[in-house]
PDB file of C-alpha atoms in Angstrom:
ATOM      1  CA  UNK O   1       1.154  -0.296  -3.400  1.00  0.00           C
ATOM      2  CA  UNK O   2       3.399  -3.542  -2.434  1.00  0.00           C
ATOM      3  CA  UNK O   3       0.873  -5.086   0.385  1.00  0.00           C
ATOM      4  CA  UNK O   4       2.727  -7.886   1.876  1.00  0.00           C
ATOM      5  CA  UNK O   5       6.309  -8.613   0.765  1.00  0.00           C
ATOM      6  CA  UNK O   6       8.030 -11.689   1.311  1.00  0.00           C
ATOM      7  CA  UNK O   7      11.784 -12.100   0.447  1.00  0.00           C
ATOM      8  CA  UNK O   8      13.495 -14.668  -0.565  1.00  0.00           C
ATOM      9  CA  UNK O   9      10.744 -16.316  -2.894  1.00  0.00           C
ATOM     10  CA  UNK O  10      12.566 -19.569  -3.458  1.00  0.00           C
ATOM     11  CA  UNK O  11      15.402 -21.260  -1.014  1.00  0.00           C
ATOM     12  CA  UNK O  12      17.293 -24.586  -1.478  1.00  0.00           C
ATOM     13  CA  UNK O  13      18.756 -25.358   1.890  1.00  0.00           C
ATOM     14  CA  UNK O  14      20.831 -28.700   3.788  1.00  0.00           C
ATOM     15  CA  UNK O  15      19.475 -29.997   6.530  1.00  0.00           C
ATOM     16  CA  UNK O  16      20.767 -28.202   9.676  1.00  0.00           C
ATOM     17  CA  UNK O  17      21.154 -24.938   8.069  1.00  0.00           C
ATOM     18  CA  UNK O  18      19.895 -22.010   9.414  1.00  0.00           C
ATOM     19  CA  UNK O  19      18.025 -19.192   7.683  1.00  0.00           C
ATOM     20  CA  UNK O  20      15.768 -16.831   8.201  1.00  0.00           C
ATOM     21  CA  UNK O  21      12.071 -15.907   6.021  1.00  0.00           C
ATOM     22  CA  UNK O  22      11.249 -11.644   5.800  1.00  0.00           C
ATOM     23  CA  UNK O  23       8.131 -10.383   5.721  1.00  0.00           C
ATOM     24  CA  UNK O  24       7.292  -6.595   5.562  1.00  0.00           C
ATOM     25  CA  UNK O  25       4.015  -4.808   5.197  1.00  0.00           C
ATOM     26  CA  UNK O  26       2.811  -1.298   4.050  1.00  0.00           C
ATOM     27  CA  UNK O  27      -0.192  -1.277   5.177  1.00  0.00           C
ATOM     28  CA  UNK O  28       0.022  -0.165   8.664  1.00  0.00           C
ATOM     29  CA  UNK O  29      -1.773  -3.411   9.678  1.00  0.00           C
ATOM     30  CA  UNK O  30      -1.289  -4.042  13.900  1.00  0.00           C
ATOM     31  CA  UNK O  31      -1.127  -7.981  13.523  1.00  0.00           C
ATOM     32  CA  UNK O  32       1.174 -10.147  11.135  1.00  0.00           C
ATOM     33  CA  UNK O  33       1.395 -13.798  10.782  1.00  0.00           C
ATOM     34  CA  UNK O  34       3.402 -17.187   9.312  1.00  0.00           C
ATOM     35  CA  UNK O  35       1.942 -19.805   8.417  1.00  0.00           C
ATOM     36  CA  UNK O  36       3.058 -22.833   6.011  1.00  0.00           C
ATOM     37  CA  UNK O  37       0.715 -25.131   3.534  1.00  0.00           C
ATOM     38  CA  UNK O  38       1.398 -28.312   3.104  1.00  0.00           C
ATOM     39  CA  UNK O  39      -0.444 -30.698   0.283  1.00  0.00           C
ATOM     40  CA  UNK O  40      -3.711 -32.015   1.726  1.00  0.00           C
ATOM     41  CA  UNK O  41      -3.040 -30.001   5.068  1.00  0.00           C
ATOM     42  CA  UNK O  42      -4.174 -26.608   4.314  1.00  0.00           C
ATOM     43  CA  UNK O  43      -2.986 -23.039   5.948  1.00  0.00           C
ATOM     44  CA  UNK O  44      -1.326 -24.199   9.429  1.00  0.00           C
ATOM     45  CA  UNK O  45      -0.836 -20.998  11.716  1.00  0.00           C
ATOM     46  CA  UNK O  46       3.053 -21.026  13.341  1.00  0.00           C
ATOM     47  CA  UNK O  47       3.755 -18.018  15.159  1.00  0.00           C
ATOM     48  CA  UNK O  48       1.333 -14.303  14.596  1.00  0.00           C
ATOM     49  CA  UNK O  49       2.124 -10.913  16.417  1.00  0.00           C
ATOM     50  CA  UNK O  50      -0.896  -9.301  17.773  1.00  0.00           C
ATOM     51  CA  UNK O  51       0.400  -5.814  17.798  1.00  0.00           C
ATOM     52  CA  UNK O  52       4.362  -4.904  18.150  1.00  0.00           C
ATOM     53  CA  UNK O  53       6.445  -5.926  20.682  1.00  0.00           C
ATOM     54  CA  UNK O  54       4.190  -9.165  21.050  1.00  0.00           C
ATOM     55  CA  UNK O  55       4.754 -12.444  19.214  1.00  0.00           C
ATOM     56  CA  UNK O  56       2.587 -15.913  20.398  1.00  0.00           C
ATOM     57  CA  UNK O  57       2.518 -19.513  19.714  1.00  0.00           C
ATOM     58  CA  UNK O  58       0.213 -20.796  16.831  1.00  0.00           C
ATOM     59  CA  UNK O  59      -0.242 -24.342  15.673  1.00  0.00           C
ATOM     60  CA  UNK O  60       2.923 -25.795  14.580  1.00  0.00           C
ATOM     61  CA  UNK O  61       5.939 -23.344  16.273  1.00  0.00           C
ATOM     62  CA  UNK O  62       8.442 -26.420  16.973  1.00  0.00           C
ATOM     63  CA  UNK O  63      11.772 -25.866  14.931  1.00  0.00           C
ATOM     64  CA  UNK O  64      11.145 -21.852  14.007  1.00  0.00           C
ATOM     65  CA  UNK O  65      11.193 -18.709  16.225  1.00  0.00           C
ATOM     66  CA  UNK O  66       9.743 -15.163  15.054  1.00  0.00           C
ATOM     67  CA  UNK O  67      10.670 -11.436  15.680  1.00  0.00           C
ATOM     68  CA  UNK O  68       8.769  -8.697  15.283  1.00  0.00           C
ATOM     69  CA  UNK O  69      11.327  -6.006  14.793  1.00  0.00           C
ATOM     70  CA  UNK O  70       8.881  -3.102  13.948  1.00  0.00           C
ATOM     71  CA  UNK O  71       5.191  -2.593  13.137  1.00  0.00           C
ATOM     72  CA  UNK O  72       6.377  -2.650   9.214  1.00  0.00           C
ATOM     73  CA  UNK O  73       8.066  -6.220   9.868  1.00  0.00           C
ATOM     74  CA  UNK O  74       7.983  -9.662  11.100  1.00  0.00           C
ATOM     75  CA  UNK O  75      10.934 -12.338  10.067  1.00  0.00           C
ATOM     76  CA  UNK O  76      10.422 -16.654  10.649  1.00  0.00           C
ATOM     77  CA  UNK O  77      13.893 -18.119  11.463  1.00  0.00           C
ATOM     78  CA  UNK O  78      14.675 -21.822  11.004  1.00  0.00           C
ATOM     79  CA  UNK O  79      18.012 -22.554  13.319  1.00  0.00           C
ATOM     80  CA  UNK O  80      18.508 -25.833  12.404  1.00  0.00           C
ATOM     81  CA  UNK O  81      16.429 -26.695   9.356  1.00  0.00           C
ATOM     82  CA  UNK O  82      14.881 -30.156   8.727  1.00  0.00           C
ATOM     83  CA  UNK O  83      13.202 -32.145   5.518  1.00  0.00           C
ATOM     84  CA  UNK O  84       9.927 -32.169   7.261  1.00  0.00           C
ATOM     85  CA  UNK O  85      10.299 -28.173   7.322  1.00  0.00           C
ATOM     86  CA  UNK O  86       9.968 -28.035   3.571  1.00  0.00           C
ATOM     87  CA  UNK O  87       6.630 -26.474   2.707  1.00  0.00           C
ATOM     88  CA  UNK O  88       5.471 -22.907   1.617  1.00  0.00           C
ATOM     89  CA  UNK O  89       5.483 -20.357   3.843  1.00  0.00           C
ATOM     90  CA  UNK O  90       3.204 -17.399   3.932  1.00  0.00           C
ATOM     91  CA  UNK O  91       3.411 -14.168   5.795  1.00  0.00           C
ATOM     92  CA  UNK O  92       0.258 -11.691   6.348  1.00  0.00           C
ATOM     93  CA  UNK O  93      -1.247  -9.123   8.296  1.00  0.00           C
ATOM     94  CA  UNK O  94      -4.497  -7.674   8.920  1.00  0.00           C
ATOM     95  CA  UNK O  95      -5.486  -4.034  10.719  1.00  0.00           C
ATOM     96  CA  UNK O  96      -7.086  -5.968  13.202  1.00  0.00           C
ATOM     97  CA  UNK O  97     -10.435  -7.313  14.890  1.00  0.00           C
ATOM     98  CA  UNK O  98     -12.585  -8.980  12.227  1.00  0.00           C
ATOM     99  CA  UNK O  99     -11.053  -7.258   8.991  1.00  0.00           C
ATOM    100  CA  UNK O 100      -9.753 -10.268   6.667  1.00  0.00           C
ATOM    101  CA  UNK O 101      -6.009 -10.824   6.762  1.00  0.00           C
ATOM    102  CA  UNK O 102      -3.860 -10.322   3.497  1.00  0.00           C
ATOM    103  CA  UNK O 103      -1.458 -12.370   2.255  1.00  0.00           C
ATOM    104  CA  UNK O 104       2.390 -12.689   0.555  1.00  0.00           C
ATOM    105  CA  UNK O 105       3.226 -14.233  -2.376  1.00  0.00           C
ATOM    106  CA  UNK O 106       5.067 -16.834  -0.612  1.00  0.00           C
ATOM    107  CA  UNK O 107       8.477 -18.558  -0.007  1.00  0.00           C
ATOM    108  CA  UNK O 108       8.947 -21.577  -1.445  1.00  0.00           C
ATOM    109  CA  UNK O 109      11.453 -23.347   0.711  1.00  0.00           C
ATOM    110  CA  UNK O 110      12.629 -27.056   0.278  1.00  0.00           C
ATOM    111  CA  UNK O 111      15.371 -28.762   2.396  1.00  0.00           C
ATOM    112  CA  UNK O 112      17.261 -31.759   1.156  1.00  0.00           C
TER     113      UNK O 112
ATOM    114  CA  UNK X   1      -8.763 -28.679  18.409  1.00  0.00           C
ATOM    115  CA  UNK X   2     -11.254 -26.328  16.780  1.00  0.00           C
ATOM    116  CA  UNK X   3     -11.336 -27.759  12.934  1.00  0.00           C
ATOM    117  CA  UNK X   4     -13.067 -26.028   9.811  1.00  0.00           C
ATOM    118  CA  UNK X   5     -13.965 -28.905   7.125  1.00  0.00           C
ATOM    119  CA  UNK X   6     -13.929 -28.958   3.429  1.00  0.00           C
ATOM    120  CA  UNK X   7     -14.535 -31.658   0.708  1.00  0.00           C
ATOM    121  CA  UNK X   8     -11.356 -31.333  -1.280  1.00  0.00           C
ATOM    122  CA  UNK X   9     -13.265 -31.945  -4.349  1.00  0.00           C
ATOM    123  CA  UNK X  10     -13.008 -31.255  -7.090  1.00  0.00           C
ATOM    124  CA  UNK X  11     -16.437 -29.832  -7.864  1.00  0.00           C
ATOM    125  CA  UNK X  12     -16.650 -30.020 -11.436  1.00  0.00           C
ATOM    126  CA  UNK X  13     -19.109 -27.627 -12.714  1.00  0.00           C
ATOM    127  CA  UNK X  14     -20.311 -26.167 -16.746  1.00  0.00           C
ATOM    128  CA  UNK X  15     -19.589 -23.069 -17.601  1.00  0.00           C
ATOM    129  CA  UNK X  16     -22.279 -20.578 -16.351  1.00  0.00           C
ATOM    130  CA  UNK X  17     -24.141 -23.094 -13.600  1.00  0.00           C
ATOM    131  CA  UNK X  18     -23.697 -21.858 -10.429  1.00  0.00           C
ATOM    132  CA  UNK X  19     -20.725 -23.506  -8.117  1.00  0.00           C
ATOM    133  CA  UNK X  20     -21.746 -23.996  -4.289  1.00  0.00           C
ATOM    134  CA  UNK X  21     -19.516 -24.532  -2.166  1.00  0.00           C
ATOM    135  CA  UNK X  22     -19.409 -25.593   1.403  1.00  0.00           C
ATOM    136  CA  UNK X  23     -17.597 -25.731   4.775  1.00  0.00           C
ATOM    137  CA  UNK X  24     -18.566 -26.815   8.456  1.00  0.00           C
ATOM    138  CA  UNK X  25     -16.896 -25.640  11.639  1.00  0.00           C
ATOM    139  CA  UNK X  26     -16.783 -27.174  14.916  1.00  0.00           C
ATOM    140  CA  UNK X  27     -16.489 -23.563  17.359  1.00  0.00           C
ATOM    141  CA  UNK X  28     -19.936 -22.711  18.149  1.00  0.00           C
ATOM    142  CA  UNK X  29     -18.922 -19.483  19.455  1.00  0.00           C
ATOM    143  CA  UNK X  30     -17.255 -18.176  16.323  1.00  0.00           C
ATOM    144  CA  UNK X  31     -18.088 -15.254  14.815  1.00  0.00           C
ATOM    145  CA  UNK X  32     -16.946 -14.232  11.486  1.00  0.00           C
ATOM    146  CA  UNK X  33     -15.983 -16.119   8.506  1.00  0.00           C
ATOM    147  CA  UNK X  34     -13.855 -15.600   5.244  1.00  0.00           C
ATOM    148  CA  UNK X  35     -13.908 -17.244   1.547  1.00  0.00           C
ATOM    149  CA  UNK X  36     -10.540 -16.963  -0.182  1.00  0.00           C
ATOM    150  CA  UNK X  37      -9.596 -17.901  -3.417  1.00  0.00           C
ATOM    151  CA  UNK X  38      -6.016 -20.043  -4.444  1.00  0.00           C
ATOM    152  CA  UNK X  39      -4.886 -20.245  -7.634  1.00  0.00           C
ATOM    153  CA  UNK X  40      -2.275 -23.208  -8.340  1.00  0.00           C
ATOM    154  CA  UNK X  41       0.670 -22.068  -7.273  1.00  0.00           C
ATOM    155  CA  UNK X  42      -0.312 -18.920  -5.941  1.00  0.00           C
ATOM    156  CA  UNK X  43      -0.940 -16.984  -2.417  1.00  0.00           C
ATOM    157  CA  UNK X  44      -4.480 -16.656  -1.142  1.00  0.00           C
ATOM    158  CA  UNK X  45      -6.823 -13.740  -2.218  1.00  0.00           C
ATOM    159  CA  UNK X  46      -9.922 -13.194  -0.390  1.00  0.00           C
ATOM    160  CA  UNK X  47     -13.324 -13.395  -1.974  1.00  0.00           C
ATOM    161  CA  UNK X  48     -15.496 -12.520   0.676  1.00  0.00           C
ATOM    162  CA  UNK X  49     -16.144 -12.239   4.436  1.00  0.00           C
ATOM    163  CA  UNK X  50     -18.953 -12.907   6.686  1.00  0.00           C
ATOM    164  CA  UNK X  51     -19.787 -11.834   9.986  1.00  0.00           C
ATOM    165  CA  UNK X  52     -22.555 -14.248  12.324  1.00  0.00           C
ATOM    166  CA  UNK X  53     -25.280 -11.116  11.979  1.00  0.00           C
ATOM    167  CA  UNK X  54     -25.704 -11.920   8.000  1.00  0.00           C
ATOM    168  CA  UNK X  55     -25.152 -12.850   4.410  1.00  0.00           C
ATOM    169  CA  UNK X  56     -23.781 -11.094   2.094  1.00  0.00           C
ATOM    170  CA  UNK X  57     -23.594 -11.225  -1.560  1.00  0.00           C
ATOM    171  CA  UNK X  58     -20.957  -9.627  -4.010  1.00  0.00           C
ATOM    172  CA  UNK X  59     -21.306  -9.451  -7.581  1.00  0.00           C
ATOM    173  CA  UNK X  60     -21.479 -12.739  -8.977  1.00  0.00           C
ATOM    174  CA  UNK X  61     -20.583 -14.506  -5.107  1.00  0.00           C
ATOM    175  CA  UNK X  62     -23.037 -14.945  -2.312  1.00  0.00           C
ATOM    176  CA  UNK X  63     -21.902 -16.228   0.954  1.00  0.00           C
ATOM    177  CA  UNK X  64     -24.027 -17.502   3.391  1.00  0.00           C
ATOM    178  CA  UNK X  65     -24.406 -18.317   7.026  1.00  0.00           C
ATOM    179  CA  UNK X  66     -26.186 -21.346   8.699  1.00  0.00           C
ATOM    180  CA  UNK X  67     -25.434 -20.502  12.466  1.00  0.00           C
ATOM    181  CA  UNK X  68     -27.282 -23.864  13.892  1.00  0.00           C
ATOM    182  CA  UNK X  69     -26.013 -26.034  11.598  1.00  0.00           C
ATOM    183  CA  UNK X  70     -22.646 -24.374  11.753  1.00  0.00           C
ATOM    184  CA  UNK X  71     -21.912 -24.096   7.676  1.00  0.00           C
ATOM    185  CA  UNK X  72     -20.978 -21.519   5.955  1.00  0.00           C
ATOM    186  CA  UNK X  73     -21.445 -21.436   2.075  1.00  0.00           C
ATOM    187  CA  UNK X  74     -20.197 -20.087  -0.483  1.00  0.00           C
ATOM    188  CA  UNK X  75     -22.162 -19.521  -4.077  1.00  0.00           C
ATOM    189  CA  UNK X  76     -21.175 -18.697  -7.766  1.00  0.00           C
ATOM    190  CA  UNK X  77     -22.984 -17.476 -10.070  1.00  0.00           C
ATOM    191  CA  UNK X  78     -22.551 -17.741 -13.283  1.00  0.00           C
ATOM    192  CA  UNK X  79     -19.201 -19.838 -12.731  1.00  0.00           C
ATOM    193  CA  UNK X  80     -15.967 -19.233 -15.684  1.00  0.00           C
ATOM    194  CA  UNK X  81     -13.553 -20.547 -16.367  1.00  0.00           C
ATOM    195  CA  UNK X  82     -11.493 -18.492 -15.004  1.00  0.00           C
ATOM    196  CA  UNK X  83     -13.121 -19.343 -11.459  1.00  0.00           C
ATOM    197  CA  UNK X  84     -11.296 -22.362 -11.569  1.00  0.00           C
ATOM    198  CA  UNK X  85      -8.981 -22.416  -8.842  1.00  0.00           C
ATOM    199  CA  UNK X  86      -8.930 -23.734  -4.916  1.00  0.00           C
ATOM    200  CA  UNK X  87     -11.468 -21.870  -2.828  1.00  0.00           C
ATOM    201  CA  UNK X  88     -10.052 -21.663   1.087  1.00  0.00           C
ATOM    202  CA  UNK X  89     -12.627 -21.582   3.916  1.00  0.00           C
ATOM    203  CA  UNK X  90     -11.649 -19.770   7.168  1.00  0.00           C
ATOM    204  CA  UNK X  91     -12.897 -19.179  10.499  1.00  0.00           C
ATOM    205  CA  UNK X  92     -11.836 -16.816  13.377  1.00  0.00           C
ATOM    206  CA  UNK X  93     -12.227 -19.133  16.279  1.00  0.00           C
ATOM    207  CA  UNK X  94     -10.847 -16.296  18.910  1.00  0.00           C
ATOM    208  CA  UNK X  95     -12.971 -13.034  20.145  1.00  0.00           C
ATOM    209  CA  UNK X  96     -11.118  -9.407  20.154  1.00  0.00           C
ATOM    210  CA  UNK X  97      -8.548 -10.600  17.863  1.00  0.00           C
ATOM    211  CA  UNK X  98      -8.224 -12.528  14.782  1.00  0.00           C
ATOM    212  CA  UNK X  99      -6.743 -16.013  14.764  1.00  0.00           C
ATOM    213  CA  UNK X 100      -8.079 -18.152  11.686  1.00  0.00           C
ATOM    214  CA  UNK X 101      -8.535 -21.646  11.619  1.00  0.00           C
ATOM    215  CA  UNK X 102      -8.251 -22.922   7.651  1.00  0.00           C
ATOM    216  CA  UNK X 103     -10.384 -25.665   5.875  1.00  0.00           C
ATOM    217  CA  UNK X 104      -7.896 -27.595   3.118  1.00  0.00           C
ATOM    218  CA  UNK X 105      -9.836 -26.146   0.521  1.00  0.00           C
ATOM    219  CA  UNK X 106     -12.179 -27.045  -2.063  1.00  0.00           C
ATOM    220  CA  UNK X 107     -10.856 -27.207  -5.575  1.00  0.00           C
ATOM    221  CA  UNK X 108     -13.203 -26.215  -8.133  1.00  0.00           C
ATOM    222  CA  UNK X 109     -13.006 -26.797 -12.034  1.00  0.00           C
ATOM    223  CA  UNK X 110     -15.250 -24.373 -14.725  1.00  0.00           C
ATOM    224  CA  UNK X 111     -15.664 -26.376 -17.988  1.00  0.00           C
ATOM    225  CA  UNK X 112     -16.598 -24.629 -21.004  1.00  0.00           C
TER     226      UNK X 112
END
């Protein structure tokens, strides 16, 4: 039972490369989400998907853009990464309503 | 901005005392509430969840609801070791769907 998977765990990139962050879940969970977690600045929501074929706004989206390409997955792309995008990224999903969301292990991502 | 705060801590606590732990939110109209626990390095696990009709304990972990103060706390009982970690307070600040505001945490250290 795999949960949330994130893929790549770890990524080196130069500024102004682009990449993109996957996130699948087995759960048949409705809503998925990325956020990142800075030191000191907790869990900051960037982009969610409420259901499939829906993607919205969260609390930091400058610099990334989000697809959800089925209910299973939802990818983060950076087009032109930046130093001040280096964080950890996480990726979950919940069924919906009030049930708690579940989480990824993570992608650590650092840009030089 | 709707905000969820934490004191970052640490909360240094013996070995089977009881750890309480606390967070404040700012949207009076929220309604339900999740602990979850970080281990260095780690992704976020949840402990516990709370809706605004109750507390609830679970096992060793009670978390409670003070609707007029707007705090939500969580207690352990008979704290470990391996309790030790950073404990995440969130709060769904949107009604139908879930869209969670995060605290920065609380780190908390078990002593033996």
């Amino acid at each position: 039972n795999a949960g949330v998977t994130q893929t790549p765990k770890f990524q080196v990139l130069k500024t102004g490369q682009s990449m993109t962050l996957q996130c699948a879940q087995d759960m048949n969970h409705n809503s998925m989400y990325w956020y990142r977690q800075d030191p000191g600045m907790g869990l900051r929501l960037i982009y969610y998907s409420a259901s499939e074929g829906t993607t919205d706004k969260g609390e930091v989206p400058n610099g990334y853009n989000v697809s959800r390409l089925n209910k299973r997955e939802f990818s983060l792309r950076l087009e032109s990464a930046a130093p001040s995008q280096t964080s950890v990224y996480f990726c979950a999903s919940t069924i919906g309503g009030d049930q708690p969301q579940h989480f990824g292990d993570g992608t650590r991502l650092s840009i030089l | 901005q709707k905000e969820v705060e934490q004191n970052s801590g640490p909360l240094s606590v013996p070995e089977g005392a009881i750890a309480s732990l606390n967070c404040t939110y700012s949207d009076r109209g929220s309604q339900s509430f999740f602990w979850y626990r970080q281990y260095s390095g780690k992704s976020p696990e949840l402990i516990m969840f709370i809706y605004s009709n109750g507390d609830k304990e679970d096992g060793r972990f009670t978390a409670q609801l003070n609707k007029a103060s707007q705090y939500v706390s969580l207690l352990i009982r008979d704290s470990q070791p391996s309790d030790s970690a950073t404990y995440l307070c969130a709060v769904n600040i949107e009604g139908g769907f879930q869209k969670l505001v995060f605290g920065t945490g609380t780190r908390l250290l078990v002593s033996p």
